[in-house]
Amino acid sequence: MGITVVGSIAYDAVSTPFGERQLMLGGAAVHFALAASFFERVHVVGPIGDDFAEEDLARIGSRGVDVSDVERIAGGQTFFWRGVYGWDLNSRETLETRLGVFEGFEPKLSAESRASDVLFLANIQPDLQFQVREQLQDARFVALDSMNLWIDIARESLLRVIGSVDCLILNDSELRQLTQKPNLIAASREVLSWAPTSDRHRGPSVIIAKQGEYGAALVTRTGFFSLPAYPLETVVDPTGAGDTFAGGFVGYIAAHPDEELSDELLRRAMAHATVLASFNVEEFGTERVERLNGAEITERIAELSACTSFSAVPAALRA
Ligand code: AMP
């Protein structure tokens, strides 16, 4: 039982057409953990620097998230990311990335973090993801997110860790970049055909292509499913939407340990992922998800179901 996540724990500086924040709590592992904590106990693995405030650690630890494997590195600086969005909130420009304490970080997992049956390798240097993967060899479900930076500068390492997971979650453009295939279905099929990293690993059987405000698509060996984003009128800051999506998806799977990983289960997980992400983008950083409650999630799941279902009533088609 439980979910372990490794990934960035960050301070972000973000500017969107609707405002800006100079130093806000962020990081892939943080957004993931806050979302997944609605479903299961989450253990966060990653380093922070001297500059990381105790009260921010307490914010991550709310909702029962275990932060005992968050390592404070004396003399180190917390991971920092600065990004800017224009009117098209689907694309952003990274202005600055400071790895800080992630340089030279060697994850040491507690027995509790190693005992989780579900693992999420949030976006960070792929060798680091692999080190954590190797410490949870018996996990029943392992998912991974990454980004263009690692496809560009650490491709071989990334391929090694992808071959060791069950589920790959990427932005559509990153999936195209990774496979050099312009069509998303063909790109997903390509990844599904890749051999596992070793006999000990299963290799990816679930591919998710995130498409920002247009939703996300799911491809498995037996099926395809796609959901639009939840229809929102106001989007303020998309930072962390992908990780919050992953938190909803992986969290839902973790909360159903006795169900086999069927396409039907994966569809329900996609719906929860979509709904969690929709809350994340309503305010800056983690602000909205920190105030979220279960009743709001349940209500939005019903609304998403209502606005995405239709009856397959055929028309009397003319010859
Ligand atoms: P998302 O919008 O879901 O892609 O995630 C945004 C989060 O990822 C921000 O909170 C950043 O701190 C974090 N981030 C940005 N760049 C990197 C990177 N190169 N490695 C790890 N995390 C990153």
Coordinates of C-alpha atoms and ligand atoms in Angstrom, one line a residue:
M1 CA 0.0 0.0 0.0
G2 CA 1.1 3.6 -0.5
I3 CA 2.6 5.6 -3.3
T4 CA 6.2 6.8 -3.5
V5 CA 7.2 9.7 -5.7
V6 CA 10.6 11.1 -6.6
G7 CA 10.9 14.4 -8.5
S8 CA 11.5 18.1 -8.1
I9 CA 10.6 19.9 -4.9
A10 CA 10.9 23.5 -6.0
Y11 CA 10.5 27.2 -5.7
D12 CA 8.9 28.5 -8.9
A13 CA 8.7 32.1 -10.4
V14 CA 5.9 32.2 -12.8
S15 CA 4.3 34.9 -14.9
T16 CA 1.0 34.4 -16.9
P17 CA -1.2 37.0 -18.5
F18 CA -3.3 36.9 -15.3
G19 CA -0.6 37.7 -12.8
E20 CA 2.7 36.5 -11.4
R21 CA 4.4 34.9 -8.4
Q22 CA 8.1 35.5 -7.6
L23 CA 8.7 32.6 -5.3
M24 CA 6.0 30.0 -4.9
L25 CA 6.0 26.4 -3.7
G26 CA 6.2 24.1 -6.7
G27 CA 8.0 21.1 -8.2
A28 CA 6.7 18.0 -10.0
A29 CA 6.8 15.8 -6.9
V30 CA 4.9 18.4 -4.8
H31 CA 2.1 18.9 -7.3
F32 CA 1.8 15.1 -7.7
A33 CA 1.8 14.4 -4.0
L34 CA -0.9 17.0 -3.2
A35 CA -3.2 15.4 -5.8
A36 CA -2.4 11.8 -5.1
S37 CA -2.9 12.3 -1.4
F38 CA -6.7 12.3 -2.0
F39 CA -6.4 8.6 -2.8
E40 CA -3.6 7.0 -0.8
R41 CA -0.7 7.8 1.6
V42 CA 2.1 9.4 -0.4
H43 CA 5.9 9.3 0.4
V44 CA 7.9 12.1 -1.2
V45 CA 11.5 11.5 -2.0
G46 CA 13.8 14.5 -2.9
P47 CA 16.2 17.1 -1.7
I48 CA 15.7 20.7 -0.5
G49 CA 18.2 23.4 0.4
D50 CA 18.7 25.6 3.5
D51 CA 16.4 28.1 1.9
F52 CA 13.4 25.8 2.0
A53 CA 10.9 27.1 4.6
E54 CA 9.6 24.7 7.3
E55 CA 6.1 26.0 6.7
D56 CA 6.4 24.9 3.0
L57 CA 7.4 21.5 4.2
A58 CA 4.3 21.5 6.4
R59 CA 2.2 22.4 3.4
I60 CA 3.5 19.4 1.5
G61 CA 2.9 17.2 4.6
S62 CA -0.7 18.2 5.0
R63 CA -3.3 15.6 4.0
G64 CA -0.9 12.9 5.5
V65 CA 1.8 13.1 2.9
D66 CA 5.0 11.6 4.4
V67 CA 8.0 14.0 4.1
S68 CA 10.5 12.0 6.1
D69 CA 12.4 11.2 2.9
V70 CA 12.7 14.8 1.9
E71 CA 16.4 15.4 2.6
R72 CA 17.6 18.9 3.6
I73 CA 21.1 19.4 2.2
A74 CA 23.2 21.7 4.3
G75 CA 24.6 24.6 2.3
G76 CA 22.4 23.7 -0.7
Q77 CA 19.9 25.7 -2.7
T78 CA 16.4 24.4 -3.5
F79 CA 15.6 23.5 -7.1
F80 CA 14.4 26.7 -8.8
W81 CA 12.4 27.2 -12.0
R82 CA 11.3 30.3 -13.7
G83 CA 8.7 30.3 -16.6
V84 CA 6.5 32.6 -18.5
Y85 CA 3.2 31.9 -20.4
G86 CA 1.7 34.0 -23.1
W87 CA -2.0 34.1 -24.1
D88 CA -1.7 30.6 -25.4
L89 CA -1.4 28.8 -22.0
N90 CA -0.6 25.6 -23.8
S91 CA 3.0 26.7 -24.4
R92 CA 5.4 28.2 -22.0
E93 CA 9.0 29.4 -22.1
T94 CA 11.5 28.3 -19.5
L95 CA 13.7 31.3 -18.5
E96 CA 15.7 29.7 -15.8
T97 CA 16.3 26.2 -14.3
R98 CA 18.7 25.9 -11.3
L99 CA 19.1 22.2 -10.3
G100 CA 20.7 23.2 -7.0
V101 CA 20.5 20.3 -4.5
F102 CA 19.6 17.9 -7.3
E103 CA 23.2 18.0 -8.5
G104 CA 24.9 15.0 -6.9
F105 CA 21.7 13.9 -5.0
E106 CA 21.7 10.2 -4.1
P107 CA 18.2 9.1 -3.1
K108 CA 18.1 7.0 0.1
L109 CA 14.7 5.6 0.7
S110 CA 13.3 4.6 4.1
A111 CA 11.8 1.1 4.5
E112 CA 8.3 2.7 4.3
S113 CA 9.0 4.4 1.0
R114 CA 10.5 1.2 -0.4
A115 CA 7.4 -0.8 0.6
S116 CA 4.9 1.2 -1.5
D117 CA 3.2 -0.9 -4.2
V118 CA 2.9 2.1 -6.5
L119 CA 5.7 4.4 -7.7
F120 CA 5.7 7.6 -9.6
L121 CA 8.9 8.9 -11.2
A122 CA 8.1 12.5 -11.6
N123 CA 10.1 14.7 -13.9
I124 CA 13.8 14.8 -13.0
Q125 CA 17.1 13.6 -14.3
P126 CA 16.4 10.1 -15.6
D127 CA 19.3 8.3 -13.9
L128 CA 17.9 9.6 -10.6
Q129 CA 14.5 8.2 -11.6
F130 CA 16.2 4.8 -12.4
Q131 CA 18.0 4.7 -9.0
V132 CA 14.6 5.0 -7.3
R133 CA 13.0 2.5 -9.6
E134 CA 15.7 0.0 -8.6
Q135 CA 14.9 0.5 -4.9
L136 CA 11.2 -0.5 -5.5
Q137 CA 11.6 -3.6 -7.5
D138 CA 8.3 -5.2 -6.4
A139 CA 6.1 -2.2 -7.1
R140 CA 2.9 -3.4 -8.9
F141 CA 2.5 -0.2 -10.9
V142 CA 5.2 2.3 -11.9
A143 CA 4.6 5.4 -14.0
L144 CA 7.0 8.0 -15.3
D145 CA 6.9 11.6 -16.6
S146 CA 9.7 13.4 -18.3
M147 CA 10.3 16.5 -20.5
N148 CA 12.0 17.8 -23.6
L149 CA 15.1 18.8 -21.7
W150 CA 15.9 15.1 -20.8
I151 CA 15.0 13.9 -24.3
D152 CA 17.6 16.4 -25.6
I153 CA 20.4 15.9 -23.1
A154 CA 20.0 12.4 -21.5
R155 CA 18.2 10.3 -24.1
E156 CA 20.0 7.0 -23.4
S157 CA 19.3 7.3 -19.7
L158 CA 15.7 8.2 -20.4
L159 CA 15.2 5.1 -22.6
R160 CA 16.7 2.9 -19.9
V161 CA 14.2 4.1 -17.3
I162 CA 11.2 4.1 -19.7
G163 CA 12.0 0.4 -20.3
S164 CA 11.6 -0.2 -16.5
V165 CA 8.1 1.3 -16.0
D166 CA 4.5 0.3 -16.8
C167 CA 3.2 3.7 -17.8
L168 CA 4.6 6.6 -19.7
I169 CA 3.0 10.0 -19.3
L170 CA 4.3 12.7 -21.6
N171 CA 3.1 15.9 -23.4
D172 CA 2.1 15.1 -27.0
S173 CA 5.0 17.1 -28.4
E174 CA 7.4 15.2 -26.1
L175 CA 6.0 11.9 -27.3
R176 CA 6.6 13.0 -30.9
Q177 CA 10.1 14.2 -30.1
L178 CA 11.0 10.9 -28.2
T179 CA 9.8 8.6 -31.0
Q180 CA 10.4 10.9 -34.0
K181 CA 6.8 10.0 -35.1
P182 CA 4.4 12.8 -35.8
N183 CA 1.2 10.7 -35.2
L184 CA 0.3 10.2 -31.6
I185 CA -1.2 6.7 -32.0
A186 CA 1.9 5.6 -34.0
A187 CA 4.2 7.2 -31.5
S188 CA 2.4 5.4 -28.6
R189 CA 2.5 2.1 -30.5
E190 CA 6.2 2.6 -31.0
V191 CA 6.8 2.9 -27.2
L192 CA 4.6 0.0 -26.5
S193 CA 6.8 -2.1 -28.8
W194 CA 10.0 -1.2 -26.9
A195 CA 11.7 -4.1 -25.0
P196 CA 11.9 -4.0 -21.2
T197 CA 15.2 -2.7 -19.8
S198 CA 15.9 -6.2 -18.4
D199 CA 14.2 -9.5 -17.5
R200 CA 13.3 -7.9 -14.1
H201 CA 11.2 -5.2 -15.8
R202 CA 7.9 -5.3 -17.6
G203 CA 8.3 -2.4 -20.0
P204 CA 5.6 0.2 -20.8
S205 CA 2.0 -1.1 -21.4
V206 CA 0.1 2.2 -20.8
I207 CA 0.9 5.5 -22.7
I208 CA -0.7 8.8 -21.9
A209 CA -0.3 11.8 -24.2
K210 CA -1.2 15.0 -22.4
Q211 CA -2.6 17.7 -24.7
G212 CA -2.9 20.7 -22.4
E213 CA -6.2 22.5 -22.7
Y214 CA -7.4 19.8 -25.3
G215 CA -7.2 17.0 -22.7
A216 CA -5.3 13.7 -22.8
A217 CA -5.3 10.5 -24.8
L218 CA -4.7 7.0 -23.4
V219 CA -3.2 4.2 -25.6
T220 CA -2.8 0.6 -24.5
R221 CA -2.2 -2.7 -26.4
T222 CA -6.0 -3.3 -26.3
G223 CA -7.6 0.1 -26.5
F224 CA -7.7 3.9 -27.0
F225 CA -9.5 6.5 -24.9
S226 CA -9.5 10.2 -25.0
L227 CA -11.0 12.9 -22.7
P228 CA -11.1 16.7 -23.3
A229 CA -10.0 18.9 -20.4
Y230 CA -12.8 19.8 -18.0
P231 CA -14.5 22.9 -19.6
L232 CA -13.3 25.9 -17.5
E233 CA -13.9 29.5 -18.3
T234 CA -11.0 30.8 -16.2
V235 CA -7.5 29.3 -16.4
V236 CA -4.9 31.3 -14.4
D237 CA -1.7 29.2 -14.2
P238 CA -1.2 25.8 -15.8
T239 CA 2.1 25.2 -13.9
G240 CA 1.9 21.7 -12.4
A241 CA -1.2 20.7 -14.3
G242 CA 0.7 17.7 -15.7
D243 CA 1.9 16.5 -12.4
T244 CA -1.5 17.0 -10.8
F245 CA -3.0 15.0 -13.7
A246 CA -0.5 12.3 -12.9
G247 CA -1.4 12.5 -9.2
G248 CA -5.1 11.9 -10.0
F249 CA -4.3 9.1 -12.4
V250 CA -1.7 7.2 -10.4
G251 CA -3.6 7.9 -7.1
Y252 CA -6.8 6.3 -8.5
I253 CA -4.9 3.2 -9.6
A254 CA -3.2 3.0 -6.2
A255 CA -6.6 3.2 -4.5
H256 CA -7.9 0.1 -6.4
P257 CA -5.2 -2.5 -5.6
D258 CA -7.6 -5.5 -6.1
E259 CA -8.6 -4.6 -9.7
E260 CA -6.6 -5.7 -12.6
L261 CA -5.2 -3.0 -14.8
S262 CA -8.0 -3.1 -17.4
D263 CA -8.8 -0.4 -19.9
E264 CA -12.0 0.3 -17.9
L265 CA -10.0 1.0 -14.7
L266 CA -7.6 3.2 -16.7
R267 CA -10.5 5.3 -18.1
R268 CA -11.8 6.0 -14.6
A269 CA -8.3 7.0 -13.6
M270 CA -8.1 9.3 -16.7
A271 CA -11.3 11.0 -15.5
H272 CA -9.9 11.6 -12.0
A273 CA -6.7 12.9 -13.5
T274 CA -8.6 15.3 -15.7
V275 CA -10.6 16.6 -12.8
L276 CA -7.7 17.1 -10.4
A277 CA -5.8 19.0 -13.1
S278 CA -8.7 21.2 -13.8
F279 CA -8.6 22.5 -10.2
N280 CA -4.9 23.0 -10.3
V281 CA -5.0 25.5 -13.2
E282 CA -7.7 27.7 -11.6
E283 CA -5.1 29.5 -9.4
F284 CA -1.3 29.9 -9.1
G285 CA 0.9 26.9 -8.2
T286 CA -0.6 24.7 -5.5
E287 CA -3.0 27.3 -4.2
R288 CA -6.3 25.8 -5.4
V289 CA -5.4 22.1 -4.8
E290 CA -4.3 22.8 -1.2
R291 CA -7.9 24.1 -0.5
L292 CA -9.6 21.3 -2.4
N293 CA -12.0 18.8 -0.8
G294 CA -13.3 15.4 -1.8
A295 CA -16.8 16.6 -2.4
E296 CA -15.6 19.1 -5.0
I297 CA -13.8 16.3 -6.8
T298 CA -16.8 14.0 -6.8
E299 CA -19.1 16.7 -8.1
R300 CA -16.7 17.5 -11.0
I301 CA -16.4 13.8 -11.9
A302 CA -20.1 13.7 -12.4
E303 CA -20.1 16.9 -14.5
L304 CA -17.2 15.6 -16.6
S305 CA -19.1 12.3 -17.2
A306 CA -22.2 14.2 -18.2
C307 CA -20.4 16.4 -20.7
T308 CA -18.4 13.6 -22.4
S309 CA -21.0 10.9 -22.8
F310 CA -23.3 10.4 -25.7
S311 CA -25.8 7.8 -27.0
A312 CA -24.7 5.8 -30.0
V313 CA -28.0 6.1 -31.8
P314 CA -27.5 5.6 -35.5
A315 CA -29.2 7.8 -38.0
A316 CA -31.0 6.1 -40.9
L317 CA -28.1 6.7 -43.3
R318 CA -28.7 7.3 -47.0
A319 CA -27.1 4.8 -49.4
Ligands
AMP1 P1 4.2 20.8 -15.2 O1 3.6 22.2 -15.5 O2 3.3 19.8 -14.8 O3 5.1 20.4 -16.4 O4 5.2 21.0 -14.0 C1 5.8 22.2 -13.6 C2 6.7 21.9 -12.4 O5 7.8 21.2 -12.9 C3 7.2 23.2 -11.8 O6 6.6 23.3 -10.5 C4 8.7 23.2 -11.8 O7 9.3 23.4 -10.6 C5 9.0 21.7 -12.3 N1 10.1 21.7 -13.3 C6 10.3 22.6 -14.3 N2 11.4 22.2 -15.0 C7 11.9 21.1 -14.4 C8 13.0 20.2 -14.6 N3 13.9 20.4 -15.6 N4 13.2 19.1 -13.8 C9 12.3 18.9 -12.9 N5 11.2 19.7 -12.6 C10 11.0 20.7 -13.3

